[in-house]
PDB file of C-alpha atoms in Angstrom:
ATOM      1  CA  UNK K   1      36.241 -72.862  24.723  1.00  0.00           C
ATOM      2  CA  UNK K   2      37.636 -69.156  25.892  1.00  0.00           C
ATOM      3  CA  UNK K   3      40.751 -70.595  24.250  1.00  0.00           C
ATOM      4  CA  UNK K   4      39.132 -71.822  21.108  1.00  0.00           C
ATOM      5  CA  UNK K   5      37.807 -68.351  20.427  1.00  0.00           C
ATOM      6  CA  UNK K   6      40.603 -66.932  21.030  1.00  0.00           C
ATOM      7  CA  UNK K   7      42.326 -68.115  17.964  1.00  0.00           C
ATOM      8  CA  UNK K   8      39.416 -66.174  15.942  1.00  0.00           C
ATOM      9  CA  UNK K   9      40.952 -63.111  14.294  1.00  0.00           C
ATOM     10  CA  UNK K  10      39.572 -59.629  16.719  1.00  0.00           C
ATOM     11  CA  UNK K  11      38.254 -58.338  13.352  1.00  0.00           C
ATOM     12  CA  UNK K  12      36.001 -61.455  12.705  1.00  0.00           C
ATOM     13  CA  UNK K  13      34.711 -61.678  15.844  1.00  0.00           C
ATOM     14  CA  UNK K  14      33.752 -57.711  15.709  1.00  0.00           C
ATOM     15  CA  UNK K  15      32.045 -58.241  12.643  1.00  0.00           C
ATOM     16  CA  UNK K  16      29.683 -61.151  13.893  1.00  0.00           C
ATOM     17  CA  UNK K  17      29.103 -58.925  16.867  1.00  0.00           C
ATOM     18  CA  UNK K  18      28.549 -56.064  14.723  1.00  0.00           C
ATOM     19  CA  UNK K  19      24.997 -57.930  13.251  1.00  0.00           C
ATOM     20  CA  UNK K  20      23.631 -58.484  16.510  1.00  0.00           C
ATOM     21  CA  UNK K  21      21.976 -55.443  19.001  1.00  0.00           C
ATOM     22  CA  UNK K  22      23.571 -53.162  21.740  1.00  0.00           C
ATOM     23  CA  UNK K  23      22.438 -55.148  24.471  1.00  0.00           C
ATOM     24  CA  UNK K  24      23.896 -58.273  22.410  1.00  0.00           C
ATOM     25  CA  UNK K  25      27.305 -56.634  22.440  1.00  0.00           C
ATOM     26  CA  UNK K  26      27.145 -55.115  25.803  1.00  0.00           C
ATOM     27  CA  UNK K  27      26.235 -58.847  26.939  1.00  0.00           C
ATOM     28  CA  UNK K  28      29.121 -60.519  24.651  1.00  0.00           C
ATOM     29  CA  UNK K  29      31.726 -58.463  26.205  1.00  0.00           C
ATOM     30  CA  UNK K  30      32.240 -60.921  29.514  1.00  0.00           C
ATOM     31  CA  UNK K  31      32.718 -63.798  27.565  1.00  0.00           C
ATOM     32  CA  UNK K  32      36.085 -63.418  27.189  1.00  0.00           C
ATOM     33  CA  UNK K  33      38.651 -60.891  27.003  1.00  0.00           C
ATOM     34  CA  UNK K  34      39.434 -60.755  23.058  1.00  0.00           C
ATOM     35  CA  UNK K  35      35.431 -60.470  23.300  1.00  0.00           C
ATOM     36  CA  UNK K  36      35.582 -57.714  25.191  1.00  0.00           C
ATOM     37  CA  UNK K  37      37.993 -55.829  22.998  1.00  0.00           C
ATOM     38  CA  UNK K  38      36.304 -56.820  19.983  1.00  0.00           C
ATOM     39  CA  UNK K  39      32.481 -55.696  21.429  1.00  0.00           C
ATOM     40  CA  UNK K  40      34.099 -52.689  22.549  1.00  0.00           C
ATOM     41  CA  UNK K  41      35.220 -51.773  19.295  1.00  0.00           C
ATOM     42  CA  UNK K  42      34.527 -48.948  17.154  1.00  0.00           C
ATOM     43  CA  UNK K  43      33.823 -50.789  14.373  1.00  0.00           C
ATOM     44  CA  UNK K  44      31.206 -52.395  16.381  1.00  0.00           C
ATOM     45  CA  UNK K  45      29.413 -49.458  17.751  1.00  0.00           C
ATOM     46  CA  UNK K  46      29.290 -47.656  14.585  1.00  0.00           C
ATOM     47  CA  UNK K  47      27.043 -50.252  12.725  1.00  0.00           C
ATOM     48  CA  UNK K  48      24.949 -49.297  15.907  1.00  0.00           C
ATOM     49  CA  UNK K  49      24.646 -46.107  14.865  1.00  0.00           C
ATOM     50  CA  UNK K  50      22.667 -44.764  11.850  1.00  0.00           C
ATOM     51  CA  UNK K  51      23.888 -44.326   8.981  1.00  0.00           C
ATOM     52  CA  UNK K  52      23.722 -40.064   9.051  1.00  0.00           C
ATOM     53  CA  UNK K  53      25.047 -39.601  12.472  1.00  0.00           C
ATOM     54  CA  UNK K  54      27.737 -37.378  11.215  1.00  0.00           C
ATOM     55  CA  UNK K  55      25.596 -34.848   9.700  1.00  0.00           C
ATOM     56  CA  UNK K  56      23.065 -34.872  12.734  1.00  0.00           C
ATOM     57  CA  UNK K  57      26.234 -34.473  14.566  1.00  0.00           C
ATOM     58  CA  UNK K  58      27.192 -31.396  12.182  1.00  0.00           C
ATOM     59  CA  UNK K  59      23.565 -29.695  12.738  1.00  0.00           C
ATOM     60  CA  UNK K  60      23.868 -30.762  16.230  1.00  0.00           C
ATOM     61  CA  UNK K  61      26.820 -28.230  16.702  1.00  0.00           C
ATOM     62  CA  UNK K  62      25.692 -25.906  14.368  1.00  0.00           C
ATOM     63  CA  UNK K  63      22.492 -25.623  16.724  1.00  0.00           C
ATOM     64  CA  UNK K  64      24.381 -25.104  19.955  1.00  0.00           C
ATOM     65  CA  UNK K  65      26.570 -22.314  20.959  1.00  0.00           C
ATOM     66  CA  UNK K  66      28.746 -24.850  22.281  1.00  0.00           C
ATOM     67  CA  UNK K  67      30.541 -27.872  20.595  1.00  0.00           C
ATOM     68  CA  UNK K  68      32.090 -29.002  23.333  1.00  0.00           C
ATOM     69  CA  UNK K  69      29.688 -31.720  24.146  1.00  0.00           C
ATOM     70  CA  UNK K  70      30.043 -33.446  21.427  1.00  0.00           C
ATOM     71  CA  UNK K  71      33.718 -35.063  21.390  1.00  0.00           C
ATOM     72  CA  UNK K  72      33.990 -38.305  22.419  1.00  0.00           C
ATOM     73  CA  UNK K  73      36.715 -40.753  22.981  1.00  0.00           C
ATOM     74  CA  UNK K  74      35.422 -43.878  21.390  1.00  0.00           C
ATOM     75  CA  UNK K  75      31.582 -45.018  19.139  1.00  0.00           C
ATOM     76  CA  UNK K  76      30.538 -46.535  22.036  1.00  0.00           C
ATOM     77  CA  UNK K  77      30.802 -43.677  23.994  1.00  0.00           C
ATOM     78  CA  UNK K  78      29.024 -41.553  21.197  1.00  0.00           C
ATOM     79  CA  UNK K  79      26.083 -43.782  21.371  1.00  0.00           C
ATOM     80  CA  UNK K  80      25.612 -44.015  25.087  1.00  0.00           C
ATOM     81  CA  UNK K  81      25.536 -40.089  24.922  1.00  0.00           C
ATOM     82  CA  UNK K  82      22.912 -40.080  22.487  1.00  0.00           C
ATOM     83  CA  UNK K  83      20.886 -42.391  24.233  1.00  0.00           C
ATOM     84  CA  UNK K  84      21.030 -40.738  27.485  1.00  0.00           C
ATOM     85  CA  UNK K  85      21.402 -36.616  26.159  1.00  0.00           C
ATOM     86  CA  UNK K  86      19.576 -35.509  23.314  1.00  0.00           C
ATOM     87  CA  UNK K  87      21.399 -33.154  21.485  1.00  0.00           C
ATOM     88  CA  UNK K  88      19.073 -30.260  20.116  1.00  0.00           C
ATOM     89  CA  UNK K  89      19.303 -30.044  16.124  1.00  0.00           C
ATOM     90  CA  UNK K  90      17.543 -27.739  13.755  1.00  0.00           C
ATOM     91  CA  UNK K  91      18.135 -24.609  15.091  1.00  0.00           C
ATOM     92  CA  UNK K  92      17.294 -25.926  18.429  1.00  0.00           C
ATOM     93  CA  UNK K  93      13.601 -26.692  16.671  1.00  0.00           C
ATOM     94  CA  UNK K  94      14.041 -30.301  17.443  1.00  0.00           C
ATOM     95  CA  UNK K  95      16.262 -32.626  19.415  1.00  0.00           C
ATOM     96  CA  UNK K  96      17.303 -36.198  18.617  1.00  0.00           C
ATOM     97  CA  UNK K  97      18.273 -39.309  20.609  1.00  0.00           C
ATOM     98  CA  UNK K  98      18.622 -42.909  20.226  1.00  0.00           C
ATOM     99  CA  UNK K  99      16.356 -45.701  21.904  1.00  0.00           C
ATOM    100  CA  UNK K 100      18.783 -47.634  24.318  1.00  0.00           C
ATOM    101  CA  UNK K 101      17.911 -51.288  23.398  1.00  0.00           C
ATOM    102  CA  UNK K 102      17.193 -51.152  19.422  1.00  0.00           C
ATOM    103  CA  UNK K 103      19.727 -47.857  18.258  1.00  0.00           C
ATOM    104  CA  UNK K 104      16.611 -46.601  16.623  1.00  0.00           C
ATOM    105  CA  UNK K 105      15.884 -43.450  15.742  1.00  0.00           C
ATOM    106  CA  UNK K 106      13.960 -41.103  18.158  1.00  0.00           C
ATOM    107  CA  UNK K 107      12.796 -37.118  17.753  1.00  0.00           C
ATOM    108  CA  UNK K 108      11.213 -34.389  19.686  1.00  0.00           C
ATOM    109  CA  UNK K 109       9.514 -31.452  17.855  1.00  0.00           C
ATOM    110  CA  UNK K 110       9.610 -28.251  20.314  1.00  0.00           C
ATOM    111  CA  UNK K 111       6.050 -26.635  20.340  1.00  0.00           C
ATOM    112  CA  UNK K 112       7.887 -23.788  18.062  1.00  0.00           C
ATOM    113  CA  UNK K 113       7.984 -26.182  15.469  1.00  0.00           C
ATOM    114  CA  UNK K 114       3.935 -26.700  15.725  1.00  0.00           C
ATOM    115  CA  UNK K 115       1.042 -25.688  14.376  1.00  0.00           C
ATOM    116  CA  UNK K 116      -0.711 -24.605  17.022  1.00  0.00           C
ATOM    117  CA  UNK K 117      -3.905 -22.758  16.580  1.00  0.00           C
ATOM    118  CA  UNK K 118      -4.098 -18.998  17.496  1.00  0.00           C
ATOM    119  CA  UNK K 119      -0.403 -19.790  19.100  1.00  0.00           C
ATOM    120  CA  UNK K 120       0.598 -16.244  18.610  1.00  0.00           C
ATOM    121  CA  UNK K 121      -2.114 -14.430  19.986  1.00  0.00           C
ATOM    122  CA  UNK K 122      -1.214 -13.621  23.613  1.00  0.00           C
ATOM    123  CA  UNK K 123      -4.734 -14.313  24.795  1.00  0.00           C
ATOM    124  CA  UNK K 124      -4.918 -17.307  24.221  1.00  0.00           C
ATOM    125  CA  UNK K 125      -1.269 -18.944  24.957  1.00  0.00           C
ATOM    126  CA  UNK K 126       1.954 -17.343  25.993  1.00  0.00           C
ATOM    127  CA  UNK K 127       6.002 -18.500  24.853  1.00  0.00           C
ATOM    128  CA  UNK K 128       7.914 -18.880  28.217  1.00  0.00           C
ATOM    129  CA  UNK K 129      10.605 -20.697  29.373  1.00  0.00           C
ATOM    130  CA  UNK K 130      10.903 -23.654  31.826  1.00  0.00           C
ATOM    131  CA  UNK K 131      14.400 -24.918  33.255  1.00  0.00           C
ATOM    132  CA  UNK K 132      13.336 -28.553  33.078  1.00  0.00           C
ATOM    133  CA  UNK K 133      12.354 -27.921  29.326  1.00  0.00           C
ATOM    134  CA  UNK K 134      15.481 -29.834  26.684  1.00  0.00           C
ATOM    135  CA  UNK K 135      14.030 -26.350  24.425  1.00  0.00           C
ATOM    136  CA  UNK K 136      14.397 -23.069  25.166  1.00  0.00           C
ATOM    137  CA  UNK K 137      10.913 -21.717  24.669  1.00  0.00           C
ATOM    138  CA  UNK K 138       7.423 -23.910  25.740  1.00  0.00           C
ATOM    139  CA  UNK K 139       4.152 -23.020  24.993  1.00  0.00           C
ATOM    140  CA  UNK K 140       1.954 -22.500  27.864  1.00  0.00           C
ATOM    141  CA  UNK K 141      -1.794 -22.001  27.117  1.00  0.00           C
ATOM    142  CA  UNK K 142      -3.671 -19.685  28.766  1.00  0.00           C
ATOM    143  CA  UNK K 143      -7.656 -20.201  27.574  1.00  0.00           C
ATOM    144  CA  UNK K 144      -9.094 -21.465  24.630  1.00  0.00           C
ATOM    145  CA  UNK K 145     -12.257 -23.037  23.477  1.00  0.00           C
ATOM    146  CA  UNK K 146     -10.878 -24.423  20.605  1.00  0.00           C
ATOM    147  CA  UNK K 147      -7.664 -26.504  20.809  1.00  0.00           C
ATOM    148  CA  UNK K 148      -5.436 -27.655  17.736  1.00  0.00           C
ATOM    149  CA  UNK K 149      -1.896 -28.718  17.592  1.00  0.00           C
ATOM    150  CA  UNK K 150      -0.135 -30.213  14.711  1.00  0.00           C
ATOM    151  CA  UNK K 151       3.137 -31.548  13.143  1.00  0.00           C
ATOM    152  CA  UNK K 152       4.973 -33.612  10.373  1.00  0.00           C
ATOM    153  CA  UNK K 153       8.263 -34.883  10.246  1.00  0.00           C
ATOM    154  CA  UNK K 154       9.326 -36.710   6.665  1.00  0.00           C
ATOM    155  CA  UNK K 155       9.003 -40.631   7.382  1.00  0.00           C
ATOM    156  CA  UNK K 156      12.735 -40.755   5.899  1.00  0.00           C
ATOM    157  CA  UNK K 157      14.260 -38.921   8.914  1.00  0.00           C
ATOM    158  CA  UNK K 158      12.998 -42.327  10.917  1.00  0.00           C
ATOM    159  CA  UNK K 159      14.554 -45.347  11.359  1.00  0.00           C
ATOM    160  CA  UNK K 160      13.591 -48.525   8.746  1.00  0.00           C
ATOM    161  CA  UNK K 161      11.415 -51.116   9.357  1.00  0.00           C
ATOM    162  CA  UNK K 162      10.648 -49.561  13.101  1.00  0.00           C
ATOM    163  CA  UNK K 163       7.143 -49.618  14.606  1.00  0.00           C
ATOM    164  CA  UNK K 164       6.991 -45.868  16.363  1.00  0.00           C
ATOM    165  CA  UNK K 165       4.365 -44.131  18.496  1.00  0.00           C
ATOM    166  CA  UNK K 166       4.338 -40.519  18.808  1.00  0.00           C
ATOM    167  CA  UNK K 167       3.430 -38.591  21.749  1.00  0.00           C
ATOM    168  CA  UNK K 168       2.442 -35.338  23.303  1.00  0.00           C
ATOM    169  CA  UNK K 169       4.487 -34.493  26.013  1.00  0.00           C
ATOM    170  CA  UNK K 170       3.687 -31.723  28.641  1.00  0.00           C
ATOM    171  CA  UNK K 171       2.800 -30.853  31.682  1.00  0.00           C
ATOM    172  CA  UNK K 172      -0.488 -28.819  33.587  1.00  0.00           C
ATOM    173  CA  UNK K 173       0.219 -25.746  35.617  1.00  0.00           C
ATOM    174  CA  UNK K 174      -1.272 -25.373  38.909  1.00  0.00           C
ATOM    175  CA  UNK K 175      -4.331 -23.686  37.336  1.00  0.00           C
ATOM    176  CA  UNK K 176      -5.437 -26.023  35.014  1.00  0.00           C
ATOM    177  CA  UNK K 177      -9.350 -26.688  34.004  1.00  0.00           C
ATOM    178  CA  UNK K 178     -11.599 -27.752  31.619  1.00  0.00           C
ATOM    179  CA  UNK K 179      -9.742 -30.707  30.465  1.00  0.00           C
ATOM    180  CA  UNK K 180     -11.043 -33.156  33.698  1.00  0.00           C
ATOM    181  CA  UNK K 181     -13.607 -34.980  31.133  1.00  0.00           C
ATOM    182  CA  UNK K 182     -12.829 -33.667  28.408  1.00  0.00           C
ATOM    183  CA  UNK K 183     -12.064 -36.024  25.757  1.00  0.00           C
ATOM    184  CA  UNK K 184      -9.307 -34.695  23.285  1.00  0.00           C
ATOM    185  CA  UNK K 185      -9.136 -36.724  19.785  1.00  0.00           C
ATOM    186  CA  UNK K 186      -5.614 -37.168  18.164  1.00  0.00           C
ATOM    187  CA  UNK K 187      -4.249 -39.193  15.621  1.00  0.00           C
ATOM    188  CA  UNK K 188      -1.276 -40.436  13.740  1.00  0.00           C
ATOM    189  CA  UNK K 189      -0.840 -40.915   9.791  1.00  0.00           C
ATOM    190  CA  UNK K 190       1.594 -40.259   6.682  1.00  0.00           C
ATOM    191  CA  UNK K 191      -0.558 -37.577   4.728  1.00  0.00           C
ATOM    192  CA  UNK K 192      -2.751 -38.432   2.026  1.00  0.00           C
ATOM    193  CA  UNK K 193      -3.118 -41.974   3.699  1.00  0.00           C
ATOM    194  CA  UNK K 194      -6.015 -42.740   6.475  1.00  0.00           C
ATOM    195  CA  UNK K 195      -4.813 -41.779   9.533  1.00  0.00           C
ATOM    196  CA  UNK K 196      -5.288 -43.614  12.986  1.00  0.00           C
ATOM    197  CA  UNK K 197      -7.892 -41.582  14.813  1.00  0.00           C
ATOM    198  CA  UNK K 198      -8.622 -42.037  19.089  1.00  0.00           C
ATOM    199  CA  UNK K 199      -9.583 -40.377  22.199  1.00  0.00           C
ATOM    200  CA  UNK K 200      -7.616 -39.700  25.624  1.00  0.00           C
ATOM    201  CA  UNK K 201      -7.448 -37.780  28.197  1.00  0.00           C
ATOM    202  CA  UNK K 202      -5.351 -34.599  29.466  1.00  0.00           C
ATOM    203  CA  UNK K 203      -6.191 -34.906  32.844  1.00  0.00           C
ATOM    204  CA  UNK K 204      -3.590 -37.036  34.703  1.00  0.00           C
ATOM    205  CA  UNK K 205      -6.264 -37.300  38.206  1.00  0.00           C
ATOM    206  CA  UNK K 206      -9.269 -38.470  35.542  1.00  0.00           C
ATOM    207  CA  UNK K 207      -6.871 -41.444  35.138  1.00  0.00           C
ATOM    208  CA  UNK K 208      -6.680 -41.917  39.004  1.00  0.00           C
ATOM    209  CA  UNK K 209     -10.420 -41.758  39.566  1.00  0.00           C
ATOM    210  CA  UNK K 210     -11.094 -44.047  36.961  1.00  0.00           C
ATOM    211  CA  UNK K 211      -8.384 -46.541  38.574  1.00  0.00           C
ATOM    212  CA  UNK K 212     -10.274 -46.754  41.990  1.00  0.00           C
ATOM    213  CA  UNK K 213     -13.709 -46.267  40.026  1.00  0.00           C
ATOM    214  CA  UNK K 214     -14.841 -42.450  41.585  1.00  0.00           C
ATOM    215  CA  UNK K 215     -18.109 -42.024  39.877  1.00  0.00           C
ATOM    216  CA  UNK K 216     -18.598 -38.593  38.265  1.00  0.00           C
ATOM    217  CA  UNK K 217     -21.552 -36.222  39.786  1.00  0.00           C
ATOM    218  CA  UNK K 218     -23.542 -34.646  37.478  1.00  0.00           C
ATOM    219  CA  UNK K 219     -25.023 -31.647  38.658  1.00  0.00           C
ATOM    220  CA  UNK K 220     -28.498 -30.418  37.065  1.00  0.00           C
ATOM    221  CA  UNK K 221     -27.821 -27.227  35.708  1.00  0.00           C
ATOM    222  CA  UNK K 222     -24.327 -28.835  33.867  1.00  0.00           C
ATOM    223  CA  UNK K 223     -24.327 -27.978  30.676  1.00  0.00           C
ATOM    224  CA  UNK K 224     -24.331 -31.393  27.590  1.00  0.00           C
ATOM    225  CA  UNK K 225     -21.339 -32.345  26.573  1.00  0.00           C
ATOM    226  CA  UNK K 226     -19.653 -34.745  24.470  1.00  0.00           C
ATOM    227  CA  UNK K 227     -19.111 -38.245  25.980  1.00  0.00           C
ATOM    228  CA  UNK K 228     -16.839 -40.451  24.642  1.00  0.00           C
ATOM    229  CA  UNK K 229     -17.010 -44.441  26.185  1.00  0.00           C
ATOM    230  CA  UNK K 230     -15.637 -44.694  29.120  1.00  0.00           C
ATOM    231  CA  UNK K 231     -12.022 -46.011  28.420  1.00  0.00           C
ATOM    232  CA  UNK K 232     -10.336 -48.731  31.022  1.00  0.00           C
ATOM    233  CA  UNK K 233      -7.814 -47.811  32.882  1.00  0.00           C
ATOM    234  CA  UNK K 234      -4.992 -49.841  31.143  1.00  0.00           C
ATOM    235  CA  UNK K 235      -6.015 -48.407  27.174  1.00  0.00           C
ATOM    236  CA  UNK K 236      -3.578 -46.117  26.770  1.00  0.00           C
ATOM    237  CA  UNK K 237      -6.148 -43.459  27.517  1.00  0.00           C
ATOM    238  CA  UNK K 238      -4.502 -41.410  30.583  1.00  0.00           C
ATOM    239  CA  UNK K 239      -1.233 -39.566  30.616  1.00  0.00           C
ATOM    240  CA  UNK K 240       1.724 -41.349  32.288  1.00  0.00           C
ATOM    241  CA  UNK K 241       4.454 -39.735  33.664  1.00  0.00           C
ATOM    242  CA  UNK K 242       7.744 -39.660  32.521  1.00  0.00           C
ATOM    243  CA  UNK K 243      11.410 -40.150  34.318  1.00  0.00           C
ATOM    244  CA  UNK K 244      11.996 -36.502  33.392  1.00  0.00           C
ATOM    245  CA  UNK K 245       8.892 -35.566  35.614  1.00  0.00           C
ATOM    246  CA  UNK K 246       6.908 -34.187  32.645  1.00  0.00           C
ATOM    247  CA  UNK K 247       3.271 -36.053  31.386  1.00  0.00           C
ATOM    248  CA  UNK K 248       3.163 -37.933  28.007  1.00  0.00           C
ATOM    249  CA  UNK K 249       0.045 -39.140  26.502  1.00  0.00           C
ATOM    250  CA  UNK K 250       0.626 -41.844  23.336  1.00  0.00           C
ATOM    251  CA  UNK K 251      -1.709 -40.337  19.936  1.00  0.00           C
ATOM    252  CA  UNK K 252      -0.834 -43.188  17.821  1.00  0.00           C
ATOM    253  CA  UNK K 253       1.714 -45.355  16.574  1.00  0.00           C
ATOM    254  CA  UNK K 254       3.088 -46.249  12.971  1.00  0.00           C
ATOM    255  CA  UNK K 255       5.287 -48.723  10.966  1.00  0.00           C
ATOM    256  CA  UNK K 256       7.631 -47.401   9.046  1.00  0.00           C
ATOM    257  CA  UNK K 257       8.321 -49.595   5.962  1.00  0.00           C
ATOM    258  CA  UNK K 258      11.530 -49.696   4.141  1.00  0.00           C
ATOM    259  CA  UNK K 259      11.092 -47.598   1.534  1.00  0.00           C
ATOM    260  CA  UNK K 260       8.362 -45.512   3.388  1.00  0.00           C
ATOM    261  CA  UNK K 261       8.532 -41.774   1.672  1.00  0.00           C
ATOM    262  CA  UNK K 262       5.470 -39.378   3.053  1.00  0.00           C
ATOM    263  CA  UNK K 263       5.306 -36.911   5.662  1.00  0.00           C
ATOM    264  CA  UNK K 264       3.885 -38.074   9.271  1.00  0.00           C
ATOM    265  CA  UNK K 265       1.198 -35.821  10.811  1.00  0.00           C
ATOM    266  CA  UNK K 266       0.433 -36.159  14.366  1.00  0.00           C
ATOM    267  CA  UNK K 267      -2.740 -33.817  15.591  1.00  0.00           C
ATOM    268  CA  UNK K 268      -4.497 -33.074  19.018  1.00  0.00           C
ATOM    269  CA  UNK K 269      -7.947 -31.668  18.527  1.00  0.00           C
ATOM    270  CA  UNK K 270     -10.899 -30.376  20.980  1.00  0.00           C
ATOM    271  CA  UNK K 271     -13.071 -28.390  18.945  1.00  0.00           C
ATOM    272  CA  UNK K 272     -16.294 -29.917  18.954  1.00  0.00           C
ATOM    273  CA  UNK K 273     -17.130 -29.568  22.577  1.00  0.00           C
ATOM    274  CA  UNK K 274     -16.934 -25.352  22.624  1.00  0.00           C
ATOM    275  CA  UNK K 275     -15.988 -25.468  26.371  1.00  0.00           C
ATOM    276  CA  UNK K 276     -12.983 -23.431  27.913  1.00  0.00           C
ATOM    277  CA  UNK K 277     -10.000 -24.935  28.770  1.00  0.00           C
ATOM    278  CA  UNK K 278      -6.346 -23.968  30.113  1.00  0.00           C
ATOM    279  CA  UNK K 279      -3.480 -24.269  32.238  1.00  0.00           C
ATOM    280  CA  UNK K 280      -1.174 -26.580  29.977  1.00  0.00           C
ATOM    281  CA  UNK K 281       2.845 -26.447  29.025  1.00  0.00           C
ATOM    282  CA  UNK K 282       3.767 -27.935  25.859  1.00  0.00           C
ATOM    283  CA  UNK K 283       6.910 -29.045  25.516  1.00  0.00           C
ATOM    284  CA  UNK K 284       6.683 -31.235  22.255  1.00  0.00           C
ATOM    285  CA  UNK K 285       5.730 -33.990  20.505  1.00  0.00           C
ATOM    286  CA  UNK K 286       7.802 -37.058  20.559  1.00  0.00           C
ATOM    287  CA  UNK K 287       8.215 -40.020  18.379  1.00  0.00           C
ATOM    288  CA  UNK K 288      10.433 -42.979  19.517  1.00  0.00           C
ATOM    289  CA  UNK K 289       9.974 -46.729  19.001  1.00  0.00           C
ATOM    290  CA  UNK K 290       7.188 -48.356  20.860  1.00  0.00           C
ATOM    291  CA  UNK K 291       8.579 -50.803  23.381  1.00  0.00           C
ATOM    292  CA  UNK K 292       6.756 -54.368  23.400  1.00  0.00           C
ATOM    293  CA  UNK K 293       6.216 -53.965  19.762  1.00  0.00           C
TER     294      UNK K 293
END
């Protein structure tokens, strides 16, 4: 069988493999030496890269003080570098990467590119830097009673025919407070269309308490506040720890059609209860293909 496959021109094999997926290409490289050469060729991996990758790399080079890390020996090396090492674009206000399984586009919108109500008021928010962030600046919440964060991204920047999910990427400070039992309203949707809205909790420890069914103690003099129905453990209402040790909470999902042309808006709101809250570091909002869908 291998001998018969070896009779096919390598270019023909490469063309066929380019219509599969990155995972399939890696698997097919073990079939034979001819398949390995074809599966690792630039002709194959060029097809797995987004059509506008040259302009994204050019943007990244102009957004970085050093472009030495943007030179690659092959398209396959470039592909996996973009999977594992997000590049900064749009003057460092966004990051771009690829989903390893599918090659679909992923973005993170930095805190500086978010609309944060009172974000430039030092009493409420502080702009700082942390070594573990991918952006030069992050936003640290000091204290607010009105939490409102929004951002937009053009749908044409995203991969077509793809189900995306948006995530708030953040971490609590040592003195975080006010989020223990406070429901947060989050939404995702195209501007001008109906948005998908749901309720989440930003306190990671709440999810752990809910998992072990720790009861809430209600004091006699606790002020009344808005209550949400008790979510189930696995319905995505609680944050999860990422591989980079930040937390993320899903804001919602959105299917980007082939001809979708509009602005996708995401929001994080807590404006109803009026309770003071503080002690969060916001890195940004990430938009990436939703796994398992």
